[in-house]
Amino acid sequence: MPNARTARLSRRGLLAAGGALGLGAVLTACGDDDAKDGGADTKGSAKSGPWSFKDDRGTTVKLDEAPKNIVAFTGVAAALYDYGIEVKGVFGPTTTKDGKADVQAGDMNVSKVTVLGNVWDQFNVEKYAALAPDVLISTMFDDAGTLWYVPEASKDKIAKLAPSVGISVFDRQLTAPLQRMWELAESLGADMTDAKVTEAKKRFEAASERLRKAAKAKPEIKVLVGSASPELFYVSGTNLSIDLEYFKALGVNFVEPTEEAKKATGGWFESLSWENVDKHKADVIMMDDRSSAIQPADITEATWKQLPAVKAGQVIARSTEPILSYDKCVAPVEALAEAIEKAKKVS
């Protein structure tokens, strides 16, 4: 991990800045421009016959039958779970220090999956092999095809044990990866006509329309997206993260980092000392909800507490790495819509 870099920042550094940048580590690997089209090749189903799926690298994985032993990044596993597809193993933030499910695990019963690694750069290859995996599935935060949370040091060993599928969550709007996860779940045998599934999609569409109307009604409300670490406060740009690109397209007025700052981080974010946390004026603040970031209630910096949005109670959580099921994406959209609807102009 320390050896892969983007714009002078290590992957570890980008991870630390996670919430601000939508976890956009720009890493090194081989990609395929066909991934932009994202066509799913879903010949066969989980019921019988051969299975194939064309992922967002442009790579088509073909198996004699739909994979049963699935290993996936935690957030991907959580999305598939919402569609009725369960995995054998996961890697990525799965449990908190007290043993409870991490926010990125969604509704999964984390006690029933094999956790291959719970933190960055941790992946037990021996346990992975013991699962006899049919396929490994992860997201990708760059256009080079790098599988998220698959360690650089062991990626070649991991690749030899099973084919992989990558779903891009880089530089596109939220609806694109949502559709791709839908297609993947369907190819794996999920019933996409189930009432729970179709209703979730309708609720997401309704929430999106609500956000569009709220943004149009209050264009003066400026929204800042942040993430907190002990040393620094990170202000996210909106051009690469799937949720922020989507919200911006719906009309939300976001605070943007300076161009100079974004250039230093590959376009993702601006880092500020806590003394300068008031550099950007905002009426609503969205804060990284992942366990890797300090949560608003635990921020003790006096400069944070003096921010107008904080004093006004206009701070909400941001699902920095959205679980890509329609069910899990409803709440973040509704929360932002409500925050804008209720917000007072304080900046």
Tab-separated table of C-alpha atoms in Angstrom:
chain	number	residue	atom	x	y	z
A	1	MET	CA	0.000	0.000	0.000
A	2	PRO	CA	2.639	2.647	0.783
A	3	ASN	CA	4.215	2.035	-2.636
A	4	ALA	CA	1.173	2.909	-4.735
A	5	ARG	CA	0.781	6.662	-5.079
A	6	THR	CA	-1.358	9.323	-6.612
A	7	ALA	CA	-0.289	12.936	-6.815
A	8	ARG	CA	2.345	12.458	-4.114
A	9	LEU	CA	-0.112	10.836	-1.690
A	10	SER	CA	0.092	7.196	-0.635
A	11	ARG	CA	-2.915	4.914	-0.633
A	12	ARG	CA	-2.712	4.934	3.152
A	13	GLY	CA	-2.829	8.707	3.126
A	14	LEU	CA	-5.844	8.698	0.866
A	15	LEU	CA	-7.565	6.160	3.070
A	16	ALA	CA	-6.969	8.345	6.098
A	17	ALA	CA	-8.623	11.171	4.212
A	18	GLY	CA	-11.368	8.766	3.264
A	19	GLY	CA	-14.605	10.572	3.872
A	20	ALA	CA	-13.471	13.731	2.196
A	21	LEU	CA	-12.486	12.039	-1.003
A	22	GLY	CA	-15.094	9.348	-1.346
A	23	LEU	CA	-12.167	6.966	-0.985
A	24	GLY	CA	-10.779	7.644	-4.393
A	25	ALA	CA	-7.373	6.064	-4.261
A	26	VAL	CA	-5.919	6.359	-7.722
A	27	LEU	CA	-3.875	3.212	-7.877
A	28	THR	CA	-1.933	1.238	-10.465
A	29	ALA	CA	-3.365	-1.641	-12.453
A	30	CYS	CA	-4.656	-2.434	-15.938
A	31	GLY	CA	-8.049	-1.115	-16.956
A	32	ASP	CA	-10.299	-1.143	-19.985
A	33	ASP	CA	-12.213	1.802	-21.409
A	34	ASP	CA	-15.042	-0.577	-22.277
A	35	ALA	CA	-15.883	-0.449	-18.588
A	36	LYS	CA	-17.464	2.957	-19.110
A	37	ASP	CA	-20.236	1.225	-21.034
A	38	GLY	CA	-20.683	-1.258	-18.216
A	39	GLY	CA	-22.678	-3.798	-20.187
A	40	ALA	CA	-23.781	-6.834	-18.236
A	41	ASP	CA	-23.505	-10.212	-19.904
A	42	THR	CA	-25.881	-12.323	-17.895
A	43	LYS	CA	-26.134	-15.548	-19.822
A	44	GLY	CA	-27.623	-18.176	-17.566
A	45	SER	CA	-28.720	-17.691	-13.953
A	46	ALA	CA	-28.122	-19.055	-10.510
A	47	LYS	CA	-30.700	-21.747	-11.205
A	48	SER	CA	-28.970	-23.649	-13.996
A	49	GLY	CA	-26.536	-23.435	-16.853
A	50	PRO	CA	-23.380	-21.410	-17.419
A	51	TRP	CA	-22.847	-17.960	-15.925
A	52	SER	CA	-21.017	-14.948	-17.241
A	53	PHE	CA	-20.786	-11.292	-16.329
A	54	LYS	CA	-18.980	-8.416	-18.007
A	55	ASP	CA	-17.619	-6.112	-15.325
A	56	ASP	CA	-16.590	-2.460	-15.414
A	57	ARG	CA	-13.049	-3.292	-16.511
A	58	GLY	CA	-14.500	-4.767	-19.664
A	59	THR	CA	-13.577	-8.217	-18.396
A	60	THR	CA	-16.069	-11.038	-18.843
A	61	VAL	CA	-15.979	-13.739	-16.188
A	62	LYS	CA	-17.359	-17.088	-17.362
A	63	LEU	CA	-18.171	-20.063	-15.139
A	64	ASP	CA	-19.902	-23.385	-15.735
A	65	GLU	CA	-22.580	-22.327	-13.296
A	66	ALA	CA	-23.477	-19.287	-11.212
A	67	PRO	CA	-20.973	-18.820	-8.367
A	68	LYS	CA	-22.007	-20.195	-4.997
A	69	ASN	CA	-18.872	-19.437	-2.990
A	70	ILE	CA	-18.766	-15.672	-3.345
A	71	VAL	CA	-16.212	-13.498	-1.565
A	72	ALA	CA	-16.763	-9.748	-1.708
A	73	PHE	CA	-15.756	-6.399	-0.335
A	74	THR	CA	-17.994	-5.722	2.662
A	75	GLY	CA	-20.041	-2.989	1.012
A	76	VAL	CA	-20.636	-5.123	-2.072
A	77	ALA	CA	-21.677	-8.068	0.093
A	78	ALA	CA	-24.113	-5.799	1.934
A	79	ALA	CA	-25.692	-4.679	-1.330
A	80	LEU	CA	-26.016	-8.237	-2.627
A	81	TYR	CA	-27.553	-9.247	0.709
A	82	ASP	CA	-30.328	-6.720	0.160
A	83	TYR	CA	-31.092	-8.516	-3.104
A	84	GLY	CA	-31.130	-11.946	-1.477
A	85	ILE	CA	-27.609	-13.035	-2.440
A	86	GLU	CA	-25.390	-14.129	0.455
A	87	VAL	CA	-21.610	-14.435	0.362
A	88	LYS	CA	-19.193	-16.807	2.096
A	89	GLY	CA	-16.468	-14.330	2.930
A	90	VAL	CA	-15.871	-10.596	3.124
A	91	PHE	CA	-12.962	-8.179	3.308
A	92	GLY	CA	-13.077	-4.558	4.378
A	93	PRO	CA	-14.675	-2.797	7.385
A	94	THR	CA	-17.062	-5.431	8.736
A	95	THR	CA	-17.056	-5.249	12.526
A	96	THR	CA	-16.367	-2.459	14.988
A	97	LYS	CA	-14.108	-2.733	18.023
A	98	ASP	CA	-17.035	-3.936	20.124
A	99	GLY	CA	-17.855	-6.687	17.642
A	100	LYS	CA	-20.948	-5.063	16.177
A	101	ALA	CA	-21.585	-4.685	12.464
A	102	ASP	CA	-19.733	-1.808	10.844
A	103	VAL	CA	-21.877	0.760	9.044
A	104	GLN	CA	-20.561	-0.603	5.750
A	105	ALA	CA	-21.896	-4.096	6.541
A	106	GLY	CA	-25.498	-2.982	6.214
A	107	ASP	CA	-28.010	-5.598	7.334
A	108	MET	CA	-25.680	-8.586	6.988
A	109	ASN	CA	-25.306	-10.944	9.923
A	110	VAL	CA	-21.560	-10.492	10.264
A	111	SER	CA	-21.270	-13.535	12.505
A	112	LYS	CA	-22.214	-15.763	9.568
A	113	VAL	CA	-19.496	-14.679	7.147
A	114	THR	CA	-15.776	-15.350	7.188
A	115	VAL	CA	-13.948	-12.047	7.641
A	116	LEU	CA	-10.688	-12.164	5.688
A	117	GLY	CA	-9.614	-8.686	6.731
A	118	ASN	CA	-11.314	-5.955	8.713
A	119	VAL	CA	-8.901	-3.093	8.055
A	120	TRP	CA	-6.881	-1.669	5.175
A	121	ASP	CA	-4.125	-3.914	3.789
A	122	GLN	CA	-5.412	-6.939	5.707
A	123	PHE	CA	-6.483	-9.977	3.676
A	124	ASN	CA	-5.945	-13.559	4.878
A	125	VAL	CA	-5.058	-15.408	1.680
A	126	GLU	CA	-5.022	-18.802	3.406
A	127	LYS	CA	-8.560	-18.332	4.707
A	128	TYR	CA	-9.588	-17.128	1.281
A	129	ALA	CA	-8.227	-20.268	-0.380
A	130	ALA	CA	-9.978	-22.443	2.205
A	131	LEU	CA	-13.324	-20.987	1.149
A	132	ALA	CA	-12.771	-22.427	-2.366
A	133	PRO	CA	-14.004	-19.155	-3.877
A	134	ASP	CA	-15.787	-19.149	-7.213
A	135	VAL	CA	-15.486	-15.380	-7.639
A	136	LEU	CA	-14.227	-12.276	-5.824
A	137	ILE	CA	-16.212	-9.048	-6.176
A	138	SER	CA	-15.156	-5.537	-5.224
A	139	THR	CA	-15.642	-1.921	-6.147
A	140	MET	CA	-13.078	0.239	-7.969
A	141	PHE	CA	-12.171	3.832	-7.108
A	142	ASP	CA	-10.037	4.534	-10.152
A	143	ASP	CA	-10.178	4.012	-13.897
A	144	ALA	CA	-7.252	1.581	-13.800
A	145	GLY	CA	-9.286	-1.384	-12.584
A	146	THR	CA	-7.831	-1.590	-9.071
A	147	LEU	CA	-10.000	-3.738	-6.800
A	148	TRP	CA	-10.791	-1.889	-3.599
A	149	TYR	CA	-9.304	-3.333	-0.398
A	150	VAL	CA	-7.398	-6.059	-2.237
A	151	PRO	CA	-3.833	-5.520	-0.956
A	152	GLU	CA	-1.194	-4.594	-3.486
A	153	ALA	CA	1.296	-7.013	-1.930
A	154	SER	CA	-0.926	-10.088	-2.256
A	155	LYS	CA	-3.149	-9.221	-5.215
A	156	ASP	CA	-1.366	-11.645	-7.556
A	157	LYS	CA	-1.786	-14.579	-5.155
A	158	ILE	CA	-5.429	-13.661	-4.663
A	159	ALA	CA	-6.020	-13.393	-8.414
A	160	LYS	CA	-4.792	-16.945	-8.989
A	161	LEU	CA	-7.400	-18.449	-6.679
A	162	ALA	CA	-10.555	-17.194	-8.401
A	163	PRO	CA	-11.679	-14.772	-11.129
A	164	SER	CA	-12.760	-11.301	-10.040
A	165	VAL	CA	-15.512	-8.838	-10.848
A	166	GLY	CA	-15.051	-5.083	-10.444
A	167	ILE	CA	-17.877	-2.526	-10.158
A	168	SER	CA	-16.733	1.039	-10.780
A	169	VAL	CA	-17.614	3.744	-8.283
A	170	PHE	CA	-15.321	6.317	-9.833
A	171	ASP	CA	-16.257	9.531	-11.645
A	172	ARG	CA	-19.887	8.752	-12.378
A	173	GLN	CA	-23.258	9.400	-10.790
A	174	LEU	CA	-24.712	7.106	-8.138
A	175	THR	CA	-27.374	5.717	-10.443
A	176	ALA	CA	-24.777	4.072	-12.696
A	177	PRO	CA	-23.202	1.727	-10.088
A	178	LEU	CA	-26.638	1.145	-8.581
A	179	GLN	CA	-27.766	-0.208	-11.931
A	180	ARG	CA	-24.620	-2.299	-12.305
A	181	MET	CA	-25.120	-3.891	-8.882
A	182	TRP	CA	-28.728	-4.580	-9.841
A	183	GLU	CA	-27.525	-6.357	-12.994
A	184	LEU	CA	-24.921	-8.332	-11.064
A	185	ALA	CA	-27.434	-9.456	-8.440
A	186	GLU	CA	-29.878	-10.454	-11.155
A	187	SER	CA	-27.209	-12.522	-12.902
A	188	LEU	CA	-26.505	-14.291	-9.614
A	189	GLY	CA	-30.134	-15.344	-9.333
A	190	ALA	CA	-31.753	-12.542	-7.353
A	191	ASP	CA	-35.467	-12.002	-7.894
A	192	MET	CA	-35.577	-8.430	-9.094
A	193	THR	CA	-39.383	-8.533	-9.337
A	194	ASP	CA	-39.710	-9.053	-5.584
A	195	ALA	CA	-41.891	-6.364	-4.037
A	196	LYS	CA	-39.212	-5.340	-1.536
A	197	VAL	CA	-36.763	-4.725	-4.370
A	198	THR	CA	-39.105	-2.834	-6.676
A	199	GLU	CA	-40.512	-0.723	-3.848
A	200	ALA	CA	-36.989	0.249	-2.746
A	201	LYS	CA	-36.258	1.513	-6.245
A	202	LYS	CA	-39.453	3.555	-6.238
A	203	ARG	CA	-38.563	5.041	-2.842
A	204	PHE	CA	-35.119	5.985	-4.131
A	205	GLU	CA	-36.626	7.715	-7.148
A	206	ALA	CA	-39.097	9.570	-4.919
A	207	ALA	CA	-36.312	10.651	-2.566
A	208	SER	CA	-34.289	11.906	-5.520
A	209	GLU	CA	-37.194	13.999	-6.726
A	210	ARG	CA	-37.631	15.387	-3.227
A	211	LEU	CA	-33.958	16.398	-3.163
A	212	ARG	CA	-34.252	18.015	-6.589
A	213	LYS	CA	-37.186	20.116	-5.391
A	214	ALA	CA	-35.461	21.059	-2.141
A	215	ALA	CA	-32.324	22.194	-3.948
A	216	LYS	CA	-34.364	24.215	-6.426
A	217	ALA	CA	-36.377	25.854	-3.660
A	218	LYS	CA	-33.267	26.821	-1.654
A	219	PRO	CA	-30.392	27.374	-4.075
A	220	GLU	CA	-28.712	29.686	-1.564
A	221	ILE	CA	-28.028	26.835	0.900
A	222	LYS	CA	-24.387	25.812	0.593
A	223	VAL	CA	-23.415	22.268	1.579
A	224	LEU	CA	-19.897	21.329	2.677
A	225	VAL	CA	-18.757	17.698	2.684
A	226	GLY	CA	-16.151	16.836	5.284
A	227	SER	CA	-14.259	14.120	7.096
A	228	ALA	CA	-12.422	14.431	10.381
A	229	SER	CA	-9.128	12.965	11.547
A	230	PRO	CA	-7.125	13.867	14.665
A	231	GLU	CA	-4.752	16.100	12.715
A	232	LEU	CA	-6.754	17.374	9.766
A	233	PHE	CA	-10.187	18.207	8.421
A	234	TYR	CA	-10.828	17.182	4.836
A	235	VAL	CA	-13.165	19.048	2.494
A	236	SER	CA	-14.365	16.898	-0.387
A	237	GLY	CA	-14.688	17.967	-3.979
A	238	THR	CA	-17.709	16.722	-5.892
A	239	ASN	CA	-16.280	15.715	-9.256
A	240	LEU	CA	-15.271	12.097	-8.584
A	241	SER	CA	-17.555	10.702	-5.869
A	242	ILE	CA	-20.685	8.895	-7.041
A	243	ASP	CA	-23.005	10.324	-4.390
A	244	LEU	CA	-21.814	13.909	-4.681
A	245	GLU	CA	-21.878	13.872	-8.480
A	246	TYR	CA	-25.472	12.681	-8.311
A	247	PHE	CA	-26.520	15.217	-5.701
A	248	LYS	CA	-24.855	17.992	-7.681
A	249	ALA	CA	-26.746	16.895	-10.793
A	250	LEU	CA	-29.948	17.222	-8.772
A	251	GLY	CA	-29.044	20.851	-8.075
A	252	VAL	CA	-27.383	20.810	-4.654
A	253	ASN	CA	-25.092	23.810	-4.126
A	254	PHE	CA	-21.808	22.392	-2.826
A	255	VAL	CA	-18.749	24.083	-1.379
A	256	GLU	CA	-15.743	23.156	-3.528
A	257	PRO	CA	-12.096	22.947	-2.450
A	258	THR	CA	-9.673	25.250	-4.215
A	259	GLU	CA	-8.360	24.029	-7.556
A	260	GLU	CA	-4.806	24.160	-6.240
A	261	ALA	CA	-5.725	21.941	-3.310
A	262	LYS	CA	-7.534	19.439	-5.512
A	263	LYS	CA	-4.591	19.190	-7.885
A	264	ALA	CA	-2.422	18.054	-4.981
A	265	THR	CA	-4.812	15.180	-4.242
A	266	GLY	CA	-5.766	14.009	-7.701
A	267	GLY	CA	-8.940	16.080	-7.624
A	268	TRP	CA	-10.449	14.568	-4.505
A	269	PHE	CA	-10.183	16.902	-1.539
A	270	GLU	CA	-8.546	19.738	0.367
A	271	SER	CA	-6.908	19.166	3.742
A	272	LEU	CA	-7.185	21.860	6.394
A	273	SER	CA	-5.669	22.237	9.809
A	274	TRP	CA	-8.250	22.506	12.551
A	275	GLU	CA	-7.224	26.144	13.006
A	276	ASN	CA	-8.397	26.799	9.436
A	277	VAL	CA	-11.532	24.682	9.466
A	278	ASP	CA	-13.607	27.837	8.949
A	279	LYS	CA	-11.997	28.596	5.581
A	280	HIS	CA	-15.133	27.677	3.625
A	281	LYS	CA	-18.563	29.067	4.471
A	282	ALA	CA	-21.401	26.541	4.647
A	283	ASP	CA	-24.975	26.236	5.831
A	284	VAL	CA	-25.125	22.431	5.992
A	285	ILE	CA	-22.238	20.058	6.667
A	286	MET	CA	-22.236	16.399	5.626
A	287	MET	CA	-19.771	14.294	7.626
A	288	ASP	CA	-18.201	10.935	6.791
A	289	ASP	CA	-20.095	8.210	8.665
A	290	ARG	CA	-17.469	5.471	8.434
A	291	SER	CA	-15.712	4.073	11.470
A	292	SER	CA	-12.363	5.288	10.105
A	293	ALA	CA	-13.427	8.916	10.619
A	294	ILE	CA	-14.040	10.873	13.809
A	295	GLN	CA	-17.770	11.397	14.183
A	296	PRO	CA	-19.183	14.902	14.803
A	297	ALA	CA	-20.204	14.186	18.389
A	298	ASP	CA	-16.616	13.247	19.188
A	299	ILE	CA	-14.939	16.295	17.659
A	300	THR	CA	-13.549	18.423	20.478
A	301	GLU	CA	-11.862	21.171	18.459
A	302	ALA	CA	-13.149	24.607	19.474
A	303	THR	CA	-12.935	25.873	15.905
A	304	TRP	CA	-15.334	23.129	14.792
A	305	LYS	CA	-17.828	23.981	17.505
A	306	GLN	CA	-17.835	27.616	16.396
A	307	LEU	CA	-18.807	26.880	12.811
A	308	PRO	CA	-22.222	28.443	12.064
A	309	ALA	CA	-23.629	25.196	10.650
A	310	VAL	CA	-22.478	23.284	13.730
A	311	LYS	CA	-23.936	25.870	16.123
A	312	ALA	CA	-27.205	25.748	14.167
A	313	GLY	CA	-27.359	21.953	14.385
A	314	GLN	CA	-27.196	21.653	10.613
A	315	VAL	CA	-24.784	18.702	10.432
A	316	ILE	CA	-25.790	15.357	8.933
A	317	ALA	CA	-24.059	12.067	8.192
A	318	ARG	CA	-22.764	11.181	4.762
A	319	SER	CA	-22.628	7.611	3.469
A	320	THR	CA	-19.216	8.111	1.936
A	321	GLU	CA	-19.134	4.615	0.464
A	322	PRO	CA	-22.811	4.009	-0.280
A	323	ILE	CA	-24.061	0.436	-0.098
A	324	LEU	CA	-25.153	-0.040	-3.691
A	325	SER	CA	-28.695	-1.266	-3.231
A	326	TYR	CA	-31.640	1.037	-3.766
A	327	ASP	CA	-32.855	0.246	-0.263
A	328	LYS	CA	-29.678	1.540	1.360
A	329	CYS	CA	-29.431	4.618	-0.855
A	330	VAL	CA	-32.855	5.979	0.056
A	331	ALA	CA	-31.908	7.270	3.508
A	332	PRO	CA	-28.869	9.360	2.449
A	333	VAL	CA	-30.884	11.090	-0.271
A	334	GLU	CA	-33.812	11.752	2.060
A	335	ALA	CA	-31.507	13.017	4.797
A	336	LEU	CA	-29.912	15.597	2.525
A	337	ALA	CA	-33.288	16.664	1.151
A	338	GLU	CA	-34.625	17.173	4.673
A	339	ALA	CA	-31.509	19.026	5.773
A	340	ILE	CA	-31.833	21.498	2.902
A	341	GLU	CA	-35.579	21.873	3.424
A	342	LYS	CA	-35.059	22.778	7.090
A	343	ALA	CA	-31.783	24.668	6.773
A	344	LYS	CA	-31.413	28.293	7.757
A	345	LYS	CA	-28.963	30.490	5.904
A	346	VAL	CA	-26.118	30.842	8.413
A	347	SER	CA	-23.061	31.362	6.225
